[in-house]
XYZ file of C-alpha atoms in Angstrom:
760
model
C 151.792 12.282 -123.331
C 150.300 14.353 -126.726
C 146.873 15.461 -126.690
C 144.666 14.305 -128.575
C 143.108 17.068 -130.454
C 139.434 17.452 -130.823
C 136.739 19.289 -132.931
C 133.063 20.677 -131.834
C 130.750 23.305 -133.832
C 129.647 25.705 -131.393
C 126.447 27.859 -132.921
C 126.685 31.381 -130.968
C 123.064 33.110 -130.720
C 122.838 36.935 -129.272
C 123.700 39.979 -130.870
C 126.739 38.794 -132.342
C 127.031 40.578 -135.851
C 128.480 43.689 -136.442
C 129.774 43.942 -133.102
C 133.441 42.886 -134.027
C 132.762 39.272 -132.633
C 134.087 37.488 -135.611
C 137.767 39.433 -135.099
C 137.352 38.138 -131.576
C 136.891 34.769 -132.099
C 139.759 34.687 -134.639
C 142.046 36.358 -131.938
C 141.048 34.203 -129.169
C 141.544 31.365 -131.135
C 145.201 32.100 -132.379
C 145.929 33.293 -128.540
C 145.042 29.733 -127.597
C 146.409 27.900 -130.150
C 143.524 26.305 -131.985
C 142.410 26.280 -135.869
C 139.546 26.142 -137.291
C 137.040 29.100 -138.784
C 134.387 31.331 -137.854
C 131.444 32.930 -139.949
C 128.089 34.837 -139.538
C 125.209 32.372 -140.213
C 120.964 33.450 -140.339
C 120.899 32.357 -136.613
C 124.164 34.382 -135.312
C 127.830 32.916 -135.246
C 128.963 29.349 -136.323
C 132.669 27.799 -135.019
C 134.309 25.138 -136.043
C 137.497 24.953 -133.813
C 139.811 21.682 -133.710
C 142.532 21.658 -130.880
C 143.719 20.072 -127.371
C 140.387 19.738 -124.732
C 141.984 21.754 -122.228
C 142.537 24.858 -124.881
C 139.353 24.374 -126.580
C 137.412 24.497 -123.000
C 139.881 27.664 -121.624
C 138.620 29.317 -125.422
C 134.565 28.573 -124.712
C 135.709 30.276 -121.430
C 137.080 33.298 -122.817
C 134.106 33.749 -125.335
C 131.431 34.910 -122.534
C 133.872 36.311 -120.227
C 135.473 38.291 -122.492
C 133.184 39.038 -125.403
C 133.161 42.580 -127.083
C 131.402 45.397 -125.275
C 128.618 45.880 -127.996
C 127.905 42.091 -127.688
C 125.279 40.009 -126.224
C 125.432 36.386 -125.883
C 121.694 34.932 -125.774
C 122.806 31.045 -126.318
C 125.603 29.054 -126.914
C 125.419 25.545 -128.293
C 128.231 23.364 -128.272
C 128.585 19.864 -130.378
C 130.761 17.340 -131.601
C 132.382 17.733 -134.944
C 134.080 15.577 -137.703
C 138.254 16.767 -137.462
C 138.729 18.598 -140.642
C 142.744 18.437 -139.863
C 142.801 22.187 -140.473
C 146.362 23.893 -140.147
C 145.206 27.818 -139.448
C 142.462 29.369 -137.865
C 139.940 31.507 -141.030
C 137.236 34.084 -140.913
C 135.029 32.566 -143.896
C 131.856 34.464 -145.443
C 128.513 33.949 -144.107
C 125.953 31.869 -145.273
C 122.502 32.101 -144.943
C 119.776 29.493 -143.803
C 116.390 28.764 -143.155
C 115.973 30.015 -140.078
C 116.552 33.421 -139.168
C 117.549 34.097 -135.251
C 119.989 36.104 -135.043
C 119.957 39.334 -133.050
C 120.866 43.022 -134.603
C 122.830 45.664 -132.959
C 121.215 48.512 -132.228
C 123.101 51.903 -133.721
C 125.401 52.822 -131.082
C 127.172 56.180 -130.395
C 130.824 57.168 -132.201
C 133.737 55.371 -129.570
C 136.414 56.738 -127.930
C 138.926 55.767 -130.566
C 136.724 56.738 -132.958
C 136.501 59.890 -131.714
C 140.295 60.590 -130.884
C 141.483 59.958 -134.529
C 138.194 62.662 -135.430
C 140.461 65.486 -133.786
C 143.759 64.069 -135.006
C 144.985 66.308 -137.674
C 148.107 63.603 -138.379
C 144.958 60.988 -138.707
C 144.039 60.231 -142.080
C 140.191 59.826 -140.847
C 140.966 63.647 -139.513
C 137.093 65.568 -139.450
C 135.581 62.930 -141.177
C 131.850 62.366 -139.999
C 131.216 59.094 -140.947
C 134.319 57.473 -139.078
C 133.486 54.261 -137.717
C 134.569 50.796 -136.620
C 133.267 47.378 -135.345
C 133.042 49.571 -131.097
C 130.323 52.019 -132.966
C 128.043 53.766 -135.433
C 124.896 53.015 -137.702
C 123.381 49.598 -137.838
C 119.857 49.043 -137.554
C 118.794 52.435 -139.461
C 121.417 50.873 -142.582
C 120.261 47.358 -142.435
C 118.672 45.534 -145.176
C 118.253 42.173 -144.524
C 120.910 39.710 -142.328
C 123.669 38.631 -142.421
C 125.156 41.822 -141.434
C 127.201 41.740 -144.112
C 128.142 45.516 -146.335
C 125.933 44.199 -149.748
C 122.913 44.431 -147.764
C 123.028 47.688 -146.076
C 122.964 51.387 -147.058
C 126.639 51.273 -147.731
C 126.801 48.790 -150.364
C 127.022 51.449 -152.697
C 130.486 53.118 -151.237
C 133.221 50.720 -152.825
C 135.722 50.447 -150.432
C 139.370 52.191 -151.530
C 142.493 49.653 -150.727
C 143.795 50.785 -147.956
C 139.812 51.033 -146.429
C 140.050 47.263 -147.763
C 143.228 46.151 -146.147
C 141.851 47.578 -142.478
C 138.414 45.165 -143.135
C 140.634 42.435 -144.326
C 142.796 42.580 -141.609
C 141.417 40.527 -138.199
C 143.736 42.228 -135.855
C 142.166 46.028 -137.188
C 139.905 47.496 -135.402
C 137.868 48.065 -138.599
C 138.086 44.338 -139.886
C 134.522 43.220 -141.350
C 133.024 46.644 -140.107
C 130.649 46.790 -142.758
C 130.380 50.901 -142.825
C 133.884 51.111 -143.093
C 134.764 54.134 -145.320
C 137.088 57.157 -144.996
C 137.076 60.837 -147.255
C 138.376 59.166 -150.293
C 135.440 56.505 -150.727
C 132.949 57.093 -148.425
C 129.793 58.903 -147.866
C 130.068 62.842 -147.956
C 128.556 66.067 -146.520
C 127.682 68.657 -148.661
C 125.115 72.355 -147.847
C 122.017 73.115 -149.664
C 119.832 76.347 -149.048
C 116.302 75.687 -148.807
C 115.345 75.206 -152.087
C 117.872 72.289 -152.033
C 120.503 74.128 -154.840
C 124.441 73.502 -153.478
C 125.985 75.503 -151.447
C 129.928 75.948 -152.265
C 133.064 75.928 -150.336
C 135.265 73.225 -149.140
C 133.801 73.477 -145.162
C 129.911 72.158 -144.774
C 130.480 71.782 -141.557
C 132.193 74.808 -140.674
C 129.818 77.324 -142.289
C 126.628 75.121 -140.907
C 128.413 76.578 -137.814
C 128.664 80.179 -138.682
C 125.068 79.688 -140.093
C 123.760 78.399 -136.904
C 125.310 81.149 -134.916
C 123.371 83.891 -136.959
C 120.804 82.578 -136.073
C 119.347 79.988 -139.385
C 117.681 77.514 -139.113
C 119.362 73.900 -140.201
C 118.075 70.490 -140.935
C 120.892 67.935 -140.563
C 120.846 64.955 -141.620
C 121.456 62.455 -139.156
C 121.810 58.222 -137.839
C 117.771 57.861 -137.844
C 116.359 61.126 -140.111
C 116.586 64.763 -139.782
C 117.220 67.128 -137.526
C 116.148 71.102 -137.504
C 118.719 72.614 -135.671
C 119.571 76.282 -134.027
C 120.966 77.838 -131.814
C 119.547 77.249 -127.522
C 120.603 80.007 -126.729
C 119.239 82.353 -128.940
C 115.449 82.995 -128.640
C 114.092 84.479 -131.506
C 115.817 81.635 -133.468
C 114.142 79.185 -131.247
C 110.658 81.460 -131.494
C 111.291 81.238 -136.005
C 111.826 77.496 -135.552
C 108.616 76.576 -133.640
C 105.997 78.953 -135.633
C 107.516 77.420 -138.879
C 107.569 73.206 -137.228
C 103.911 74.552 -135.680
C 104.914 73.379 -132.327
C 103.848 75.920 -130.107
C 105.193 75.144 -127.087
C 106.371 71.453 -126.351
C 109.690 71.484 -125.420
C 112.430 71.188 -127.793
C 115.650 69.163 -127.434
C 118.930 70.036 -126.511
C 122.433 69.062 -127.729
C 125.384 69.886 -125.817
C 129.256 69.054 -126.488
C 129.840 67.675 -122.696
C 128.935 67.021 -119.322
C 130.959 70.076 -118.685
C 128.765 72.125 -120.667
C 125.517 70.637 -119.846
C 126.554 71.480 -116.424
C 126.135 75.054 -116.970
C 122.595 74.905 -117.256
C 121.429 71.955 -115.409
C 121.721 69.611 -112.448
C 122.941 66.111 -113.501
C 123.092 63.046 -110.923
C 126.099 60.480 -111.873
C 122.997 58.260 -112.325
C 121.887 60.800 -115.389
C 125.715 61.252 -116.256
C 126.366 57.485 -116.448
C 123.493 57.575 -119.382
C 123.951 61.017 -121.247
C 127.235 59.055 -121.627
C 125.950 55.568 -122.384
C 126.217 54.138 -125.834
C 122.607 54.442 -126.177
C 122.713 58.537 -125.947
C 119.288 58.930 -125.076
C 117.757 62.234 -124.355
C 117.544 62.961 -121.027
C 115.406 65.136 -118.472
C 117.064 67.111 -116.449
C 116.412 69.830 -113.937
C 116.856 72.954 -114.897
C 119.417 75.237 -113.398
C 117.862 78.677 -112.328
C 117.597 81.185 -113.630
C 117.780 80.065 -117.452
C 120.884 79.541 -119.284
C 119.425 78.458 -122.030
C 116.633 80.388 -124.271
C 113.323 80.294 -122.494
C 111.664 79.297 -125.929
C 113.131 75.995 -125.130
C 111.484 74.702 -123.070
C 108.418 76.957 -121.308
C 107.001 76.270 -118.255
C 108.599 73.342 -117.861
C 110.961 72.328 -114.674
C 112.795 70.272 -117.324
C 115.726 70.161 -120.201
C 115.833 67.254 -122.871
C 119.432 67.062 -123.005
C 121.928 64.887 -125.172
C 125.338 64.434 -125.699
C 126.654 64.092 -129.267
C 126.411 61.059 -131.001
C 127.933 60.713 -134.794
C 131.172 62.140 -135.506
C 129.155 64.774 -137.431
C 127.517 66.070 -133.959
C 130.841 66.115 -132.341
C 132.444 68.293 -135.416
C 129.287 70.609 -135.215
C 129.678 71.333 -131.741
C 133.073 71.825 -131.196
C 133.141 75.294 -133.252
C 132.134 76.555 -129.749
C 128.275 76.103 -128.888
C 126.424 75.913 -125.564
C 123.393 73.732 -127.479
C 122.018 73.061 -130.425
C 118.136 72.416 -130.065
C 117.582 69.022 -132.281
C 114.099 68.625 -132.951
C 113.168 65.985 -135.037
C 112.770 67.153 -138.592
C 108.960 67.182 -139.275
C 105.952 69.525 -139.275
C 104.112 68.142 -135.784
C 102.589 64.658 -136.268
C 104.620 63.485 -139.243
C 107.305 61.116 -139.330
C 110.865 62.455 -139.390
C 112.182 63.089 -142.728
C 115.215 60.429 -143.887
C 115.336 61.126 -147.487
C 117.097 63.734 -149.143
C 114.478 64.664 -151.534
C 112.026 64.048 -149.412
C 113.235 66.616 -146.937
C 113.842 69.093 -149.186
C 110.064 68.629 -149.885
C 109.262 68.372 -146.271
C 111.324 71.063 -144.516
C 111.768 73.716 -146.919
C 109.337 76.345 -145.287
C 111.027 75.461 -142.317
C 114.551 75.033 -142.459
C 116.600 78.036 -144.949
C 119.645 75.536 -145.235
C 120.081 71.483 -145.401
C 123.048 69.562 -144.413
C 123.343 66.416 -145.763
C 125.331 63.161 -146.737
C 124.513 60.573 -149.333
C 125.054 57.267 -147.248
C 120.715 56.039 -147.261
C 118.616 55.501 -144.375
C 117.365 52.011 -144.532
C 114.473 52.780 -141.401
C 113.937 55.830 -139.683
C 114.478 56.025 -135.539
C 113.773 58.694 -133.321
C 115.593 59.809 -130.607
C 115.358 57.978 -127.410
C 114.044 59.679 -123.621
C 114.173 58.510 -120.485
C 113.887 60.196 -116.969
C 114.304 59.206 -113.404
C 111.594 57.995 -111.269
C 111.431 55.906 -108.588
C 115.354 55.481 -107.894
C 115.472 54.277 -112.120
C 116.216 55.908 -115.038
C 113.376 55.102 -117.156
C 111.904 55.302 -120.855
C 109.533 57.709 -122.055
C 110.469 56.766 -125.597
C 112.420 53.715 -126.440
C 113.674 54.306 -130.085
C 117.296 54.968 -131.140
C 119.966 52.703 -129.222
C 117.602 50.519 -127.946
C 116.046 48.749 -131.175
C 116.070 45.912 -132.358
C 117.202 44.583 -128.408
C 114.313 41.716 -127.152
C 112.682 41.986 -124.207
C 113.162 38.474 -122.546
C 110.381 37.209 -121.797
C 109.639 34.578 -118.752
C 108.484 31.739 -121.292
C 108.178 30.957 -125.218
C 105.565 32.359 -126.894
C 104.032 31.737 -130.278
C 104.730 33.846 -132.147
C 102.103 37.120 -132.356
C 102.169 40.912 -134.425
C 101.009 43.416 -131.983
C 99.847 46.877 -133.816
C 100.075 49.120 -130.195
C 98.252 51.727 -129.495
C 97.048 55.568 -131.989
C 99.276 57.469 -129.704
C 103.020 56.867 -129.404
C 102.609 53.900 -131.818
C 104.815 50.756 -132.294
C 104.762 47.382 -133.062
C 105.949 44.218 -131.285
C 106.934 40.846 -132.668
C 107.253 38.005 -130.395
C 109.537 34.317 -130.908
C 109.967 32.741 -128.721
C 111.644 33.844 -125.089
C 111.830 37.058 -127.087
C 109.924 40.322 -127.847
C 110.542 42.992 -130.629
C 108.723 46.143 -130.170
C 109.927 48.770 -133.263
C 110.915 51.959 -132.812
C 109.082 55.184 -132.035
C 106.446 55.552 -134.752
C 104.161 58.649 -133.043
C 100.762 59.129 -133.845
C 99.092 56.952 -136.344
C 96.808 60.057 -137.377
C 97.623 60.580 -141.074
C 98.664 58.319 -144.191
C 102.576 59.561 -144.012
C 102.599 57.920 -140.627
C 100.472 54.625 -141.516
C 102.595 54.095 -144.001
C 105.820 53.887 -141.927
C 103.690 51.725 -139.657
C 103.770 49.353 -143.149
C 107.148 49.415 -143.577
C 107.738 48.865 -139.960
C 106.546 45.721 -140.142
C 107.187 44.588 -143.087
C 111.059 45.328 -141.946
C 111.306 44.289 -138.534
C 109.723 40.759 -140.447
C 112.192 40.212 -142.772
C 115.175 41.069 -140.784
C 114.064 38.851 -137.983
C 112.281 36.244 -139.969
C 109.065 36.193 -138.667
C 106.208 34.755 -139.654
C 103.255 35.190 -136.942
C 100.650 32.638 -135.960
C 97.849 35.629 -135.011
C 97.488 39.422 -135.052
C 96.377 41.266 -131.989
C 95.595 44.882 -131.892
C 93.823 47.662 -129.738
C 89.695 47.416 -129.257
C 88.840 50.372 -130.758
C 87.802 49.775 -134.111
C 89.208 53.601 -135.559
C 92.455 53.280 -135.095
C 94.470 53.226 -138.408
C 96.139 50.158 -136.699
C 93.203 48.731 -135.823
C 91.487 48.749 -138.931
C 94.687 47.308 -140.879
C 94.820 44.219 -138.836
C 91.091 43.743 -139.517
C 91.831 44.071 -143.239
C 94.345 41.253 -142.627
C 92.308 37.921 -143.708
C 95.203 35.820 -143.700
C 95.333 35.340 -140.088
C 93.300 35.218 -137.006
C 93.151 38.635 -135.223
C 92.518 39.130 -131.644
C 91.675 42.381 -129.820
C 93.244 43.654 -126.898
C 91.686 46.207 -124.367
C 93.600 48.889 -124.402
C 94.623 49.099 -120.281
C 94.788 45.461 -119.889
C 97.614 45.905 -122.250
C 98.591 48.207 -120.036
C 99.340 46.065 -117.321
C 100.374 43.071 -119.103
C 103.546 45.407 -120.814
C 104.339 45.858 -117.209
C 104.149 41.829 -115.818
C 105.843 40.303 -118.727
C 108.970 42.844 -118.606
C 108.816 41.736 -114.781
C 108.220 37.790 -115.615
C 105.127 37.787 -113.765
C 102.138 34.962 -113.715
C 99.057 36.437 -112.399
C 96.750 37.651 -111.520
C 98.154 40.739 -109.998
C 96.422 44.276 -109.281
C 96.769 46.127 -112.496
C 96.741 50.548 -112.147
C 96.160 51.573 -115.789
C 96.244 55.174 -115.469
C 95.892 57.550 -118.574
C 94.212 59.810 -121.161
C 92.313 57.593 -123.652
C 91.556 54.275 -124.119
C 88.206 52.318 -125.445
C 86.222 49.926 -122.804
C 84.806 46.851 -122.853
C 81.419 48.839 -122.221
C 81.639 51.295 -125.514
C 83.176 54.080 -122.915
C 86.403 55.709 -121.982
C 88.061 54.146 -120.038
C 91.555 55.631 -118.153
C 91.037 55.994 -114.252
C 91.502 51.937 -113.689
C 91.704 49.383 -111.336
C 91.533 46.289 -112.450
C 92.795 42.204 -111.466
C 94.586 40.389 -114.541
C 96.272 37.942 -116.028
C 97.767 37.622 -119.009
C 94.060 35.704 -120.321
C 91.991 38.072 -118.743
C 91.123 40.779 -116.799
C 88.083 42.460 -114.341
C 87.480 45.522 -113.560
C 87.175 45.915 -110.025
C 87.192 49.890 -109.373
C 87.286 52.921 -111.859
C 86.801 56.824 -111.524
C 82.898 58.091 -111.899
C 82.631 58.638 -115.443
C 81.095 62.044 -116.612
C 80.514 63.271 -119.799
C 83.241 64.489 -121.852
C 81.761 67.343 -124.530
C 82.920 67.160 -127.799
C 84.998 64.176 -127.548
C 88.333 64.780 -129.003
C 87.399 68.178 -128.737
C 87.711 68.018 -124.872
C 91.370 66.967 -124.768
C 92.320 70.052 -126.435
C 90.291 72.458 -125.025
C 90.512 71.162 -121.097
C 87.846 73.994 -119.886
C 85.144 71.723 -121.525
C 86.700 69.173 -118.800
C 86.511 71.536 -116.138
C 82.589 72.663 -116.851
C 81.752 68.791 -117.118
C 83.518 68.016 -113.574
C 81.691 71.350 -112.354
C 78.109 70.249 -113.758
C 78.650 66.692 -112.230
C 80.476 67.849 -108.582
C 78.370 71.107 -107.900
C 75.367 70.999 -109.751
C 74.249 73.972 -112.256
C 74.816 76.468 -109.431
C 78.653 75.706 -110.189
C 78.096 79.418 -112.204
C 77.776 80.920 -108.640
C 80.541 79.393 -107.375
C 82.943 82.814 -107.704
C 86.190 80.967 -109.851
C 87.883 83.050 -111.166
C 87.839 80.521 -114.573
C 84.249 80.999 -115.296
C 84.718 85.043 -115.531
C 87.315 84.644 -118.864
C 84.768 82.180 -120.382
C 82.114 83.318 -123.526
C 78.848 82.509 -121.100
C 76.859 81.622 -124.433
C 79.779 79.214 -125.766
C 79.846 77.934 -121.920
C 76.440 77.318 -121.615
C 75.957 75.058 -125.035
C 78.855 72.845 -123.468
C 77.357 72.068 -120.230
C 73.890 71.840 -122.548
C 75.863 69.423 -123.901
C 76.896 67.533 -120.717
C 73.371 67.861 -119.077
C 71.947 65.889 -122.323
C 74.708 63.762 -123.566
C 74.939 65.019 -127.287
C 78.466 64.216 -128.529
C 79.276 63.465 -124.919
C 80.792 59.976 -124.604
C 81.593 59.002 -121.361
C 84.674 58.724 -119.364
C 86.158 57.437 -116.458
C 89.899 59.057 -117.447
C 92.398 59.962 -114.937
C 94.112 62.092 -117.820
C 91.005 64.032 -118.469
C 90.667 64.923 -114.647
C 93.986 66.189 -114.317
C 93.563 68.496 -117.577
C 89.928 69.632 -115.469
C 91.951 71.051 -112.585
C 94.598 72.655 -114.599
C 91.557 74.415 -116.570
C 89.570 75.104 -113.059
C 93.393 76.574 -111.724
C 93.360 78.653 -115.051
C 96.580 77.707 -115.806
C 95.409 76.027 -119.210
C 92.181 76.208 -121.154
C 93.350 74.988 -124.233
C 96.596 72.892 -125.220
C 99.026 73.053 -127.613
C 100.211 69.285 -127.560
C 99.614 66.195 -125.587
C 99.572 66.328 -121.770
C 100.530 70.097 -121.857
C 97.860 71.090 -118.279
C 99.107 67.790 -116.756
C 102.468 68.512 -117.153
C 102.150 71.985 -116.016
C 99.834 71.344 -113.203
C 102.653 68.829 -112.084
C 105.261 71.565 -113.020
C 103.238 73.799 -110.421
C 103.397 71.622 -107.217
C 105.037 72.468 -103.955
C 105.717 69.520 -102.816
C 106.134 70.506 -99.602
C 102.804 70.170 -98.456
C 101.173 67.061 -97.189
C 96.816 67.833 -96.887
C 94.587 66.307 -99.060
C 91.209 66.488 -100.850
C 88.855 64.081 -99.715
C 89.252 60.492 -101.962
C 86.123 58.091 -100.884
C 84.724 55.030 -102.746
C 81.441 52.739 -103.044
C 80.757 49.937 -104.824
C 81.241 46.294 -103.950
C 82.529 43.686 -106.866
C 83.166 47.433 -108.464
C 84.631 49.864 -106.462
C 83.369 53.665 -107.872
C 86.072 56.426 -106.865
C 83.765 59.711 -106.367
C 85.155 62.816 -107.994
C 82.736 64.796 -106.363
C 84.656 66.011 -102.970
C 87.618 65.905 -104.689
C 86.365 68.522 -107.154
C 84.687 70.634 -104.207
C 87.542 70.775 -102.288
C 89.331 72.054 -105.451
C 87.101 74.752 -105.982
C 86.503 76.039 -102.519
C 90.810 76.543 -102.566
C 90.581 78.222 -105.754
C 87.570 80.479 -104.134
C 89.300 80.809 -100.706
C 92.412 81.885 -102.875
C 94.881 79.533 -101.803
C 97.614 78.959 -104.338
C 97.727 77.399 -107.360
C 100.912 75.234 -106.144
C 99.017 74.375 -103.260
C 95.909 72.832 -104.849
C 98.220 71.142 -107.281
C 100.085 69.450 -104.714
C 97.194 68.421 -102.061
C 95.663 67.193 -105.501
C 98.588 64.933 -106.335
C 98.609 63.875 -102.765
C 95.109 63.392 -103.284
C 95.663 60.927 -105.929
C 98.991 58.855 -104.605
C 96.877 58.577 -100.796
C 93.725 57.427 -102.701
C 94.666 55.171 -105.017
C 97.216 53.122 -102.151
C 94.014 53.368 -99.874
C 91.480 51.524 -102.618
C 94.483 49.148 -103.477
C 95.008 48.151 -99.998
C 91.560 47.758 -99.499
C 91.435 44.944 -102.215
C 94.409 43.723 -101.484
C 92.768 41.937 -98.463
C 89.772 41.108 -100.565
C 91.511 39.282 -103.447
C 94.542 38.330 -101.593
C 96.902 39.784 -103.401
C 100.256 41.779 -102.924
C 101.428 42.886 -106.236
C 100.226 45.992 -108.106
C 101.345 46.329 -111.613
C 101.520 50.175 -113.139
C 100.756 51.199 -116.275
C 99.385 54.229 -118.660
C 101.279 57.848 -119.191
C 99.499 58.954 -116.159
C 103.018 57.059 -114.576
C 105.153 59.608 -116.621
C 104.176 62.180 -113.841
C 106.879 61.919 -111.636
C 105.885 63.487 -108.738
C 102.676 61.647 -108.458
C 104.516 58.000 -109.584
C 107.213 58.314 -106.589
C 104.145 59.960 -104.233
C 102.261 56.701 -105.068
C 104.865 54.156 -105.241
C 106.013 55.191 -101.487
C 102.813 55.104 -100.117
C 102.214 51.426 -101.519
C 105.344 49.812 -100.156
C 104.789 51.342 -96.953
C 101.247 49.428 -97.384
C 103.477 46.022 -97.691
C 102.165 46.124 -101.625
C 104.753 45.044 -104.121
C 104.850 47.875 -106.624
C 106.205 47.166 -110.280
C 106.933 49.656 -112.480
C 107.910 49.467 -116.727
C 112.059 49.998 -117.161
C 112.874 48.520 -119.750
C 109.618 49.849 -121.513
C 107.371 53.294 -121.666
C 104.577 52.745 -119.088
C 102.791 54.997 -121.685
C 101.364 54.015 -125.162
C 105.091 53.317 -126.455
C 104.533 49.511 -124.052
C 100.896 48.696 -125.235
C 102.143 46.620 -128.314
C 104.289 44.158 -125.523
C 101.293 43.654 -123.635
C 99.036 43.185 -126.319
C 101.551 40.698 -127.672
C 101.237 38.760 -124.335
C 97.693 38.698 -123.726
C 96.984 37.466 -127.748
C 99.518 34.413 -127.121
C 98.237 33.447 -123.920
C 94.688 33.559 -125.467
C 95.818 31.336 -128.947
C 95.671 28.698 -125.752
C 98.965 27.066 -127.262
C 101.016 24.211 -125.738
């Protein structure tokens, strides 16, 4: 008996545009002998399918089990539909809708198929720097609007040649509806220019660039999400010259190498790190150096790690095929500015840094820095979540009202919520100038447009002077909800792990305005999404000169000495004191004693700085966190000894830092090696905070501990603390999808503000 045909409408939401999903559906329908059509919509993909019920059931099952590698299905809705008596299956033009709910794929690395073609002399795209297909290439950085079709991308300016158009129109071709599809005849092109923007003649700009890099020149290279500044990573003179011109004196520089085999010559690579290096996201991965160092010393001075990535664009592969061990590939900017994305802008901003420019004529719609991950407590965790990951959302436990969260002053990201999805932007950076604020505003406008989210409220940091806070408070069209910085750190961790409060929150970082008007950073909170209470913190001390004390840790060292040892600390015999200019040092001591331009801080980050200065490791810093990083790098992790860690108080436990500082000073004066002092200090913090959490757990009947704050980027401290908390039968939650530092603050702000809206 002939089976009666039925018809269904299937709406699929998720990452289903620009990832080969429609040709996949086309071929799947053909395999099952079904008719109908498929189109992109503002909500994802819509399928009209007709045929025998059993075949349709098998088709629907295969949609989820065999979907393309870059696709991510979030929701499938199936409903009955009128039978149109279709004779075939077609792919039809995209449709716009009132509500845009589709997810957009991030930029991903070139796939193996395209890479083989790139180096195949018989292929028509041999050595074409923009080779791509539906399984790879640019997405987020070239999208101007949705649906994701070529006219709404940076490729709108390039008309496909007949051969490319035939591929684009063929549902059986790997490049069917690949929006960036192009070749050397019709697509973007690479050109080489001198530092003034003048064209450099020659028919092989990539090969000429390789020669220049080997000769020690600095080249600005336009990539997926912006410009890199590149030099040969084995040439110490070239790296030092790049540092001087970029005003990046000591912060480690990222390196790109051609393959894993080459990376293993100079760094230790675990299987997990190898998998991450080879992942489609291609982040920078922090790897332990091999000794003696094989790259130029100035790549990552006084650091145990290299930040390493593999090529992710065809242009990178072509460049690195010229025999490099590695190229320094650092952001194309002056320190603290957003990376350059436009050719003219790059010539203006980078002309005093780069000797040459390797550029192309495909526009970058939105800049996106490289992502950074490191291994900690058994997992690879983001330090910076950007290219390769954005705009994939973090999925929340419950649906929330739509909120725009403005993030923090440093490592800024913004966050937009929609139902159970939290969209965290790419890394925007430190909001310290107008260029950064312009990027911040542009990112908000772009994400709101492509996600079609109209927020009901704006969340911002409690600090009134942050650029992002001032921007939020100027908005008069929406309610503005200020969120305390450390509450947001804890809430971000809770949201990612789908926790409902209350929890014990450890929020440990450098700076954040507290609800009492002082600077917090060594906080133990009892928190849920709606509120928090401060149940423990480091004993506050003066921070002489405010922000100047961050740049000059010797100021914090003097403040800790005065607080812990009194005015007699001058007679302690500390070598550090002999190196100070006494008159200037006495001014700082007077500022602390009389609270003149010396705000109070409970920051753990400042305690790290102070101990590093006491040891003589670092009296001034060239980048954020440098003193703490070098203190961690110094530690010899075989010692289990500790300094005293005590606290007083009942409702709020005040951690006494005096015995810690006294112990550190005593060891230094006795000649105990710095690596021993460092590990004892780390042990003290891990043991002490674990004991404190155990005490709170007993009195508050809580067993979950959520961690947040930049101090947890310290792998040694994080791993020792986590182990000690687990031994006390406490369950520890650490961010693994968003950064534990201020890059994750916007997520916490969003969920806190949504909870305070108190909407059913």
